[in-house]
Tab-separated table of C-alpha atoms in Angstrom:
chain	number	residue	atom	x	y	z
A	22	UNK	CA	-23.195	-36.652	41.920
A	23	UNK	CA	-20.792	-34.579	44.134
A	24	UNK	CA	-22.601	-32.761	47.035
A	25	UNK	CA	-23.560	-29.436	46.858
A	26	UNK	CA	-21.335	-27.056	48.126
A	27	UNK	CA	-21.804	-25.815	51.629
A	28	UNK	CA	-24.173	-23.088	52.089
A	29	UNK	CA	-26.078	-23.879	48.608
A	30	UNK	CA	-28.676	-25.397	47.464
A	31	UNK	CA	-29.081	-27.684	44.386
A	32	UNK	CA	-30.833	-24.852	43.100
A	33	UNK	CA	-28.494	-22.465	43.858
A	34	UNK	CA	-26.197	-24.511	41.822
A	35	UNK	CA	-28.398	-25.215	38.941
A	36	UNK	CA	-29.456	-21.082	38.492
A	37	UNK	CA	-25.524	-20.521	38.862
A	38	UNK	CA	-24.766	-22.788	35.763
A	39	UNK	CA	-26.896	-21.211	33.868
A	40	UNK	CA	-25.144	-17.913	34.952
A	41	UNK	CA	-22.000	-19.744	33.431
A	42	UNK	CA	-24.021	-20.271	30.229
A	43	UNK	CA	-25.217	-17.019	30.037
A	44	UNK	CA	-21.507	-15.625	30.528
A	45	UNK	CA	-20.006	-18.090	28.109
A	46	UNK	CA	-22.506	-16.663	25.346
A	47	UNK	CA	-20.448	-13.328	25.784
A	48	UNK	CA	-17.408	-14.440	24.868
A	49	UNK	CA	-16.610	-12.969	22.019
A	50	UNK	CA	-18.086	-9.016	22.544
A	51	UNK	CA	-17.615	-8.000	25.840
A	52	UNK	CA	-13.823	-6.520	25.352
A	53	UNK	CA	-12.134	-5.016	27.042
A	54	UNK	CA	-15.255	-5.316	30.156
A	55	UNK	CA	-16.095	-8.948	31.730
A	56	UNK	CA	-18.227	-11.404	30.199
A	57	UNK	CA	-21.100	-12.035	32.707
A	58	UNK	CA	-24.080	-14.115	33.217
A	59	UNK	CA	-27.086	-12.973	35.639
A	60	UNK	CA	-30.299	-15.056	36.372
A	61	UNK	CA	-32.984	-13.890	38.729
A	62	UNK	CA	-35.526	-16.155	40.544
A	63	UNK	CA	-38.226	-16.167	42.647
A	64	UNK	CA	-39.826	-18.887	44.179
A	65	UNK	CA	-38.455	-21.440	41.751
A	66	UNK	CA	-39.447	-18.986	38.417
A	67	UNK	CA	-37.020	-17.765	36.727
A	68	UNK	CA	-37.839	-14.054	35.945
A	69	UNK	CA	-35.575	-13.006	33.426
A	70	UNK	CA	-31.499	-13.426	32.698
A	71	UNK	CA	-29.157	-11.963	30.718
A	72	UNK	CA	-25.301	-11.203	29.524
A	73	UNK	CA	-23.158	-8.413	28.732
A	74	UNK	CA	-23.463	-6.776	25.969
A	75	UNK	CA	-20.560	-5.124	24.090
A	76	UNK	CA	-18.536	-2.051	25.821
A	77	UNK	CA	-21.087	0.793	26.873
A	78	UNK	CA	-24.048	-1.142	26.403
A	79	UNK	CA	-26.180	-3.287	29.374
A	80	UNK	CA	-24.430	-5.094	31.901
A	81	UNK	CA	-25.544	-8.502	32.491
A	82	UNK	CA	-27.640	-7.366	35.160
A	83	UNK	CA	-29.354	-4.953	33.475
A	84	UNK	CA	-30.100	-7.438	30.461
A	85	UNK	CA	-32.036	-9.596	33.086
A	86	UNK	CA	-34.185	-6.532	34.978
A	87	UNK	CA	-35.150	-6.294	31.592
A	88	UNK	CA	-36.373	-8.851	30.656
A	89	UNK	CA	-38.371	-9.514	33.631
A	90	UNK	CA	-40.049	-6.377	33.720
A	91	UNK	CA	-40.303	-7.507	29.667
A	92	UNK	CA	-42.466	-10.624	31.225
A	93	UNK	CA	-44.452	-8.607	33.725
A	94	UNK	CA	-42.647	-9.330	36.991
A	95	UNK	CA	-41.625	-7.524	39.471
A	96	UNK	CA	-38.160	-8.375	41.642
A	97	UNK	CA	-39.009	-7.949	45.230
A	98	UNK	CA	-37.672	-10.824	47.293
A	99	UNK	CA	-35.942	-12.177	43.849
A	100	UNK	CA	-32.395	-13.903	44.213
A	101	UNK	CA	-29.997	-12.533	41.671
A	102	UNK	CA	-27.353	-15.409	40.510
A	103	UNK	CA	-24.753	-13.471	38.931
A	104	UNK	CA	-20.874	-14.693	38.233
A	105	UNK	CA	-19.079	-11.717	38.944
A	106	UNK	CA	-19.757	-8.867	41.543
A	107	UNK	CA	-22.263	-6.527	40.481
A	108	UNK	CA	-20.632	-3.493	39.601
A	109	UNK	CA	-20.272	-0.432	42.413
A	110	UNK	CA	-19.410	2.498	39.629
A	111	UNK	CA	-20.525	4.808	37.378
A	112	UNK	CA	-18.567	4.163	34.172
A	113	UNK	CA	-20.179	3.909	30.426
A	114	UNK	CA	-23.560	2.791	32.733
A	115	UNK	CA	-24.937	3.152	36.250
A	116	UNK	CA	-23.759	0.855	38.921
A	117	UNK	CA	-25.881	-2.542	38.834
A	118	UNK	CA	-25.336	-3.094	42.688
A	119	UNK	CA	-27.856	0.383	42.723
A	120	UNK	CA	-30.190	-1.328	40.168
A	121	UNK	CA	-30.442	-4.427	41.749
A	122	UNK	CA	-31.129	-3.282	45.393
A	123	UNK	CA	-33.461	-0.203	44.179
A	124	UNK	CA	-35.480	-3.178	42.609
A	125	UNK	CA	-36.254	-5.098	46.204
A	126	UNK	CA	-33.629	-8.493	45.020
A	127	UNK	CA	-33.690	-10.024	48.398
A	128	UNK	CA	-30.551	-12.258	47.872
A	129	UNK	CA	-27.404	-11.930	45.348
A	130	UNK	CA	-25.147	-15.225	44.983
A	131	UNK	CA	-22.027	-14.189	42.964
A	132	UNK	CA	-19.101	-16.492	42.004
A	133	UNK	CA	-16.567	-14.089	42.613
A	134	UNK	CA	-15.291	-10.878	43.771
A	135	UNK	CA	-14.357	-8.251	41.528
A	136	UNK	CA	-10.994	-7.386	41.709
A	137	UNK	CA	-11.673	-4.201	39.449
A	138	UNK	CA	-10.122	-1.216	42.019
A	139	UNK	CA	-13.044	0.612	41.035
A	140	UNK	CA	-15.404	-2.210	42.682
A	141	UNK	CA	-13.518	-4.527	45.017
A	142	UNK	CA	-15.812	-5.314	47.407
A	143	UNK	CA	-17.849	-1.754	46.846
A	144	UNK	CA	-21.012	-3.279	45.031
A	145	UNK	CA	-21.520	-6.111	47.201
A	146	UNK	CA	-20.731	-3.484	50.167
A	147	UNK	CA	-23.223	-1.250	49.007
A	148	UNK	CA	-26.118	-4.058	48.103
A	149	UNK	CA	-25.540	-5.567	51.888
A	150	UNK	CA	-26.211	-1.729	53.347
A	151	UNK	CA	-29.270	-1.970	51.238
A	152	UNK	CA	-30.686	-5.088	53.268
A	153	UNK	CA	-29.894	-7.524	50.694
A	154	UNK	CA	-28.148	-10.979	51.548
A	155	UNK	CA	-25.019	-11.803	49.773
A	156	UNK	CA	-23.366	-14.906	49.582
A	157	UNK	CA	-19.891	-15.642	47.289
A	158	UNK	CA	-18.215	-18.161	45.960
A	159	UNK	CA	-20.569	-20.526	44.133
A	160	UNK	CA	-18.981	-22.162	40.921
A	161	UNK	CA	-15.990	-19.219	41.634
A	162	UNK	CA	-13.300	-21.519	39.751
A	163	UNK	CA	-15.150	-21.591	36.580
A	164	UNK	CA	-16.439	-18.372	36.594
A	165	UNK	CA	-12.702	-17.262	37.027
A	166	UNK	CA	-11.771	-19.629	33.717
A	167	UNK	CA	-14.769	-17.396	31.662
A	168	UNK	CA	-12.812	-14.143	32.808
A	169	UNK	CA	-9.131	-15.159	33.698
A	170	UNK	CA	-7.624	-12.301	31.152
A	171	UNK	CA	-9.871	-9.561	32.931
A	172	UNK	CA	-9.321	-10.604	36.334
A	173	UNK	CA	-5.527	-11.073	35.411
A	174	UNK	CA	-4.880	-7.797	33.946
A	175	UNK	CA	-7.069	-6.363	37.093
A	176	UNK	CA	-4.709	-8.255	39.472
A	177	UNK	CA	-1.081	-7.970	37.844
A	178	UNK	CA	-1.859	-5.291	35.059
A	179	UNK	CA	-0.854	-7.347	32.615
A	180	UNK	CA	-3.189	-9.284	30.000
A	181	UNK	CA	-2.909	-13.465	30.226
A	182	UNK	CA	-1.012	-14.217	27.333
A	183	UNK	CA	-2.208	-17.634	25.482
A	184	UNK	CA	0.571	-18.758	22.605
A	185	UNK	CA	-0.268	-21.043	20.356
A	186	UNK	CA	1.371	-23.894	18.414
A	187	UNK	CA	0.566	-26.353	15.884
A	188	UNK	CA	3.368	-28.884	15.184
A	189	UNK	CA	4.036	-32.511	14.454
A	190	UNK	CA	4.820	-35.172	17.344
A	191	UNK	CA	8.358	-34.543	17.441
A	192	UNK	CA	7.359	-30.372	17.680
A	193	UNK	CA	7.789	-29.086	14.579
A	194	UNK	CA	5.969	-26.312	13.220
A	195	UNK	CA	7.498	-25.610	9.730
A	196	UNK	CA	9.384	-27.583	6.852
A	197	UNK	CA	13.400	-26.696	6.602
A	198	UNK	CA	11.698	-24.442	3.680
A	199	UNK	CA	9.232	-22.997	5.445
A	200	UNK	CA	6.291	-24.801	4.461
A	201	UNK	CA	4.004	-25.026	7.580
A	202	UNK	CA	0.632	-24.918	5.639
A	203	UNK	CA	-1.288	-27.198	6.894
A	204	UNK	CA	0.332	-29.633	9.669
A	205	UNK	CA	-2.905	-29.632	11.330
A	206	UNK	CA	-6.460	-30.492	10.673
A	207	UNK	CA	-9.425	-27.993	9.418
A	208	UNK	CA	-11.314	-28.944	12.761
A	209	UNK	CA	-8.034	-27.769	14.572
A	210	UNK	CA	-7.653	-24.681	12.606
A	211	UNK	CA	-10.853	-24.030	13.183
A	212	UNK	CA	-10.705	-24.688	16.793
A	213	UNK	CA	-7.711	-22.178	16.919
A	214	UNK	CA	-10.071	-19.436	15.708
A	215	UNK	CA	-12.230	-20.025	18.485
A	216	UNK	CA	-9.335	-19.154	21.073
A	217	UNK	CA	-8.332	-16.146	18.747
A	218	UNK	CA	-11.827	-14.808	18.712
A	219	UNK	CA	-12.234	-14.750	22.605
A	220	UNK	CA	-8.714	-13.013	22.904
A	221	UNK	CA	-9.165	-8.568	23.123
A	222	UNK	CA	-5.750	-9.097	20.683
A	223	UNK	CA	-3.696	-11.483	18.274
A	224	UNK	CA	0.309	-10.949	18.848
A	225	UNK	CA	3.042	-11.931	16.116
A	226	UNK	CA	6.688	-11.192	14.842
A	227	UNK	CA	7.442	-9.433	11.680
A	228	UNK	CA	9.128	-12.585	10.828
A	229	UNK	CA	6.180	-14.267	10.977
A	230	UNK	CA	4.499	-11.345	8.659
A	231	UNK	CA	7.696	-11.901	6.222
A	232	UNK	CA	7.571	-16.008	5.992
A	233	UNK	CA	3.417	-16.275	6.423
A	234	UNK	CA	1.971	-13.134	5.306
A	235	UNK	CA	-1.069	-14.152	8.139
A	236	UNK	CA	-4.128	-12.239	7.975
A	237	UNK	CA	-4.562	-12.858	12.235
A	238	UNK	CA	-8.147	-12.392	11.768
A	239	UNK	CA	-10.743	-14.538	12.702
A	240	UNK	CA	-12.658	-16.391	10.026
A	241	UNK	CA	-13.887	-20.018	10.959
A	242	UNK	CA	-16.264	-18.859	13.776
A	243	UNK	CA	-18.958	-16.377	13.758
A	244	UNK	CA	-17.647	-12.907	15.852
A	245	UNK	CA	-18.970	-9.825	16.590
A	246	UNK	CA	-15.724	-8.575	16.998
A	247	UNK	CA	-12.351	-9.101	15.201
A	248	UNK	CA	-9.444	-8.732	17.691
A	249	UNK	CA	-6.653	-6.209	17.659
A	250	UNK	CA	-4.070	-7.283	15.425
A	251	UNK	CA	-0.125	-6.551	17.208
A	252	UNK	CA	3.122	-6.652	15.497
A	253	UNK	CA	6.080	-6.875	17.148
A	254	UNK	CA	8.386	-5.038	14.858
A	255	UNK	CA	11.389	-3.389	16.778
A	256	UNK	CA	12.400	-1.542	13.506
A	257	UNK	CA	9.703	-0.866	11.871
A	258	UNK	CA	10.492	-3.206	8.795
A	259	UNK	CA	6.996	-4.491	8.195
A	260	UNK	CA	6.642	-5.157	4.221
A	261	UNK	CA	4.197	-2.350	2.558
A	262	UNK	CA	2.759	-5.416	0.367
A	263	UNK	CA	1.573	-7.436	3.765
A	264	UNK	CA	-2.150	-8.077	3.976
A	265	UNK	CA	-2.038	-7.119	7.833
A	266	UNK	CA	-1.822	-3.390	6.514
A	267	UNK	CA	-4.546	-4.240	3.902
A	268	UNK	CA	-7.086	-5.333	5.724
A	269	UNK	CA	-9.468	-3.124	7.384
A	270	UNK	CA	-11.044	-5.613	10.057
A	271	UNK	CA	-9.470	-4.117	13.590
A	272	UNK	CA	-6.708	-1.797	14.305
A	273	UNK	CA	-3.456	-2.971	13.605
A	274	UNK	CA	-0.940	-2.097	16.426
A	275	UNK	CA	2.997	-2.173	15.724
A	276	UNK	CA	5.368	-2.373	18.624
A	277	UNK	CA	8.619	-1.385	17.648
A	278	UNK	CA	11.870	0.398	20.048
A	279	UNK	CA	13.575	2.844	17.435
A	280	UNK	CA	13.939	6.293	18.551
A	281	UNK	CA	11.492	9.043	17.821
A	282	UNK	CA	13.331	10.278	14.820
A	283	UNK	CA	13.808	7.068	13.178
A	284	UNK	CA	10.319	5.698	13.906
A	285	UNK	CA	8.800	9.155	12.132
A	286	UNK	CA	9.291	8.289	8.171
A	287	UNK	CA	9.562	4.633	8.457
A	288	UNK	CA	5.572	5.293	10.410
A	289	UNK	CA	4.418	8.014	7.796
A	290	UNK	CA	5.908	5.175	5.198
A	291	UNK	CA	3.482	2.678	6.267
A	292	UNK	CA	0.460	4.519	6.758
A	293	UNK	CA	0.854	5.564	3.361
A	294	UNK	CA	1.013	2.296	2.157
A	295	UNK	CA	-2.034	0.840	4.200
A	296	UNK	CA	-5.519	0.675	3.166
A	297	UNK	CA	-7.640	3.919	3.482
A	298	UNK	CA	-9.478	3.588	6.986
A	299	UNK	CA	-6.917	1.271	8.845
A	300	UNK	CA	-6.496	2.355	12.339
A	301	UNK	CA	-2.883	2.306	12.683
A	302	UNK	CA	-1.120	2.843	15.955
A	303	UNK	CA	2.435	2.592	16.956
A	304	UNK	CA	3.521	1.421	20.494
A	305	UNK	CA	6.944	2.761	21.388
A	306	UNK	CA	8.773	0.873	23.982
A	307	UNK	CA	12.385	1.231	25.238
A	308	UNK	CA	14.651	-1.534	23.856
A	309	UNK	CA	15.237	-4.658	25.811
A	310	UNK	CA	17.753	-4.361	28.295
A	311	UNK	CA	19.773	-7.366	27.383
A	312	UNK	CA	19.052	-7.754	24.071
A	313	UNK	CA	19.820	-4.050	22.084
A	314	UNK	CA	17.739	-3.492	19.434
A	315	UNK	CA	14.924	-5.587	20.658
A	316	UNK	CA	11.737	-4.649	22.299
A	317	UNK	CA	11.457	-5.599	25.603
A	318	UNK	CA	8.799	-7.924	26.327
A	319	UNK	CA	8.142	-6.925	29.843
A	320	UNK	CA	7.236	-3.440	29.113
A	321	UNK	CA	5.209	-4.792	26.188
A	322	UNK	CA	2.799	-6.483	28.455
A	323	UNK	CA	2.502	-3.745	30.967
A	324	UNK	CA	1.881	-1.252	27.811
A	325	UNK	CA	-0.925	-3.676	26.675
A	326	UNK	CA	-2.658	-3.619	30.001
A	327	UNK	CA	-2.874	-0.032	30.515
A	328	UNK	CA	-4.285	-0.188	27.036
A	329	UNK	CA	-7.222	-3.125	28.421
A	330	UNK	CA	-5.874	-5.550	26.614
A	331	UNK	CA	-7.334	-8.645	28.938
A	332	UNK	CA	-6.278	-12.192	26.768
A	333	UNK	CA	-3.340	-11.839	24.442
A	334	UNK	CA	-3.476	-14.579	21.714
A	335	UNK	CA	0.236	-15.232	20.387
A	336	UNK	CA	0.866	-16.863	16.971
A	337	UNK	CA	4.385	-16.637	16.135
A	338	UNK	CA	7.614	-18.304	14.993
A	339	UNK	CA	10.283	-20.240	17.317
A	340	UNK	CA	12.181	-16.912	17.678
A	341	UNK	CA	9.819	-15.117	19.192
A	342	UNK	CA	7.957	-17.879	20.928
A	343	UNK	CA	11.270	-18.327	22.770
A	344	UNK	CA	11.856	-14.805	23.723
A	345	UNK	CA	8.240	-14.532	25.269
A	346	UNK	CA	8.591	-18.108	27.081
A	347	UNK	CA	12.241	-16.660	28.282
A	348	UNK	CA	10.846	-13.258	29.359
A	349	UNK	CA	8.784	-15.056	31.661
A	350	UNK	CA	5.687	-13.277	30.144
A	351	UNK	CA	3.395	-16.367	28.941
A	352	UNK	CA	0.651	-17.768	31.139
A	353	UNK	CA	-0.291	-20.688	28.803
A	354	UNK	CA	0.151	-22.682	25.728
A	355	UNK	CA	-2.247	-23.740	23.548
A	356	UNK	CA	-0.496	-26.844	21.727
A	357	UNK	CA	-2.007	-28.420	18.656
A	358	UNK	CA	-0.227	-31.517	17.355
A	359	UNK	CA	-0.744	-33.391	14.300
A	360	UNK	CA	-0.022	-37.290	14.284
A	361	UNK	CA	2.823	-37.194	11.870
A	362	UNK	CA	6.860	-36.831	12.255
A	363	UNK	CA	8.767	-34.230	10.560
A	364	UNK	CA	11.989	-34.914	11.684
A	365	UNK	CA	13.700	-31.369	11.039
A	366	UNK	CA	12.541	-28.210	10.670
A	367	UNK	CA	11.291	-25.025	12.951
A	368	UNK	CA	10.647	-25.879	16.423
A	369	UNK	CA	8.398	-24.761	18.651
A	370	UNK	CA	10.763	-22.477	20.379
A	371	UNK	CA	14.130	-21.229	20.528
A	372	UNK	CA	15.239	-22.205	23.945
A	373	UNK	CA	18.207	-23.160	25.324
A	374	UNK	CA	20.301	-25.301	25.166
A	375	UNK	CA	20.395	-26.413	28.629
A	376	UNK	CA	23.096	-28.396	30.796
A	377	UNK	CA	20.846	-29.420	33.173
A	378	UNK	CA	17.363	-30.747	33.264
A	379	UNK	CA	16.499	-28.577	36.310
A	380	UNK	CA	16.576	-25.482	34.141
A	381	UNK	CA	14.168	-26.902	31.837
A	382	UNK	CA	10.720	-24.570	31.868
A	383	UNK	CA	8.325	-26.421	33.262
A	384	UNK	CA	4.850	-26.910	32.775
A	385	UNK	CA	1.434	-28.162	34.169
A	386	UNK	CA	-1.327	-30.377	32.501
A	387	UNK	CA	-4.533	-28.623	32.726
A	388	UNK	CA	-6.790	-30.475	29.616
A	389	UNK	CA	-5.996	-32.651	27.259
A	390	UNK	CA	-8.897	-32.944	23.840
A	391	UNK	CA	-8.892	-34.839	20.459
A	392	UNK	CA	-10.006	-31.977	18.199
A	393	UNK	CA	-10.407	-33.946	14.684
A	394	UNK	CA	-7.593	-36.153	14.108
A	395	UNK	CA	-5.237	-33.621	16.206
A	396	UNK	CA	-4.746	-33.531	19.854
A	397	UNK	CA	-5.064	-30.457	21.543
A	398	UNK	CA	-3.061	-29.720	24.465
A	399	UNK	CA	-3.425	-26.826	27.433
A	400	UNK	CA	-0.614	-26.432	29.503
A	401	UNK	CA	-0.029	-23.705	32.133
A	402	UNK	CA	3.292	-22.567	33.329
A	403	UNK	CA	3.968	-22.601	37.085
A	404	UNK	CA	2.912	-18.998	38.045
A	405	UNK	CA	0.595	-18.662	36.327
A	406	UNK	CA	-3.498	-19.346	37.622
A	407	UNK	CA	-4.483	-22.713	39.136
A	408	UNK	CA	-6.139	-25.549	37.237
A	409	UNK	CA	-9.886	-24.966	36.968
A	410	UNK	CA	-11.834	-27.112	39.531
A	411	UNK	CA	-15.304	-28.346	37.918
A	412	UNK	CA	-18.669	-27.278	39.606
A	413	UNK	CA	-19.653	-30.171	41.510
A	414	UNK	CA	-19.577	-31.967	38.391
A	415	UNK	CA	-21.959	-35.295	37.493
């Protein structure tokens, strides 16, 4: 087993992975907030842990006091394990820095920093003026994996944008007719729904709404919470008949770059035509400066992050796969391939062509899975967040 990290103790590291479990178990709610784990111990007991709960309810923190006072315990000389910095503001709830050190926790070991301007350093500030020992940096890699959209979009501004693929060996994604349905396996599919759930939205084209008529909700996995749905339709052209604007689920956001007094009627249009109770919003954004007509990509992202948009899960077609890989917007890319050849057809995106091999975009490796009799493939571009480093694994 690899040694311990310096300035932790085995136990340290076991309570911490648990912290990771706990945080993991919020994947899917916590939108647009953190997902967090918290585990408090005394003398070898554990006295009560917990996870955030959806938007405006507890904080991991809280979950935990909770439950220890639920036990009968008290917290004096406890250790809190907790994977992100204990929050330092009064938002929807009261700062758990405040909780924890008004509760006598003698020790707080969190994974990271929160990069949140509104705590940055403040909560574990604030518990350290309080008498309590803090120590960072336990596990920190794989607590940043659990929360790389929300620390991403805290950092930059922007969400982490995820696109996904599914294609044959030789990359394609859809017959010369279209047909696409199904190149991959159900355990892939399903698989893919697992990434869509923990993403705050689900991106596409209207050409994708025109060939696929996709639903982009998420239906093989149990969720509390169906993600945004986000149409990138410069002119407004989405078809009346599509089920996106018949389906209740989540809000269904349409990006589009027409002037005011074009984007009125074609709007009123298709919120006539939608379902009763749709939450229908309209994201105007200035066209694309080198490509009229088009929305520009960049301002896209930066729109999404001021609306907390933290991991944005893109499904498209080739077109505009290629326009967000040439924008330079896309963190990642989730690649599902099946073990057959198509030979022609849709590829995965419109890039290119290129003289030279040194403008090819590059890519890392970061894992590699069989998912059913698929492969499933996570590659990150250069820029974006390093490769996730295990915690002191077996």
């Amino acid at each position: 087993m690899t040694a311990t990290p310096a300035g932790f103790t085995a136990d340290d590291l076991r309570h911490m992975r648990r912290a990771l479990e706990l945080a993991r178990s919020a994947l899917y709610r916590t939108s647009p907030n953190p997902r967090v784990g918290c585990v408090l111990v005394r003398d070898g007991v554990v006295l009560g842990e917990g996870a955030t709960q959806a938007a405006g309810q507890d904080h991991a923190e809280v979950q935990a006091v909770r439950q220890a006072w639920a036990r009968g315990h008290t917290l004096r000389g406890a250790t809190a394990y907790v994977t992100l910095e204990p929050c330092a503001h009064h938002g929807r709830t009261p700062p758990c820095a405040d909780l924890l050190a008004a509760q006598g926790v003698a020790r707080v070991v969190a994974a990271l920093a929160d990069p949140n301007p509104l705590v940055a350093g403040k909560g574990l500030q604030r518990l350290q003026q309080a008498g309590v020992q803090v120590q960072t940096g336990l596990c920190a890699d794989e607590a940043r994996e659990i929360n790389i959209g929300f620390l991403t979009r805290m950092q930059r501004g922007t969400p982490w944008v995820r696109l996904k693929v599914a294609a044959s060996l030789d990359g394609i994604t859809a017959l010369p007719n279209g047909v696409s349905q199904w190149i991959t396996g159900e355990a892939a599919r399903a698989d893919g729904h697992h990434w869509r759930a923990r993403a705050c939205a689900v991106l596409t084209g209207v050409g994708t709404v025109r060939a696929d008529d996709p639903q982009l909700t998420v239906r093989a996995v149990d969720t509390p919470r169906q993600p945004i749905r986000i149409v990138v339709d410069s002119r407004l052209e989405l078809p009346h008949q599509a089920r996106l604007l018949h389906d209740t689920a989540s809000p269904l956001w349409l990006v589009h770059a027409l002037p005011a007094e074009q984007a009125a009627p074609r709007l009123a249009a298709l919120r006539a035509a939608a379902a009763p109770g749709l939450e229908l919003d309209a994201i105007a954004l200035p066209p694309d400066p080198d490509k009229p007509g088009k929305t520009d990509l960049r301002a896209l992202l930066k729109a999404l992050g001021e609306r907390g948009i933290n991991e944005l899960h893109c499904e498209a077609g080739e077109k505009l796969n290629g326009s967000l890989l040439r924008a330079g917007v896309v963190d990642e890319l989730l690649l599902y391939l099946a073990p057959m050849l198509l030979g022609q057809g849709a590829g995965l995106a419109a890039l290119g062509p290129f003289a030279r091999l040194d403008d090819a975009l590059r890519l890392r490796w970061h894992t590699i899975d069989r998912i059913g009799d698929d492969v499933r493939l996570l590659l990150r571009l250069s820029s974006s967040a390093p490769d996730v480093l295990p915690c002191s694994p077996d």
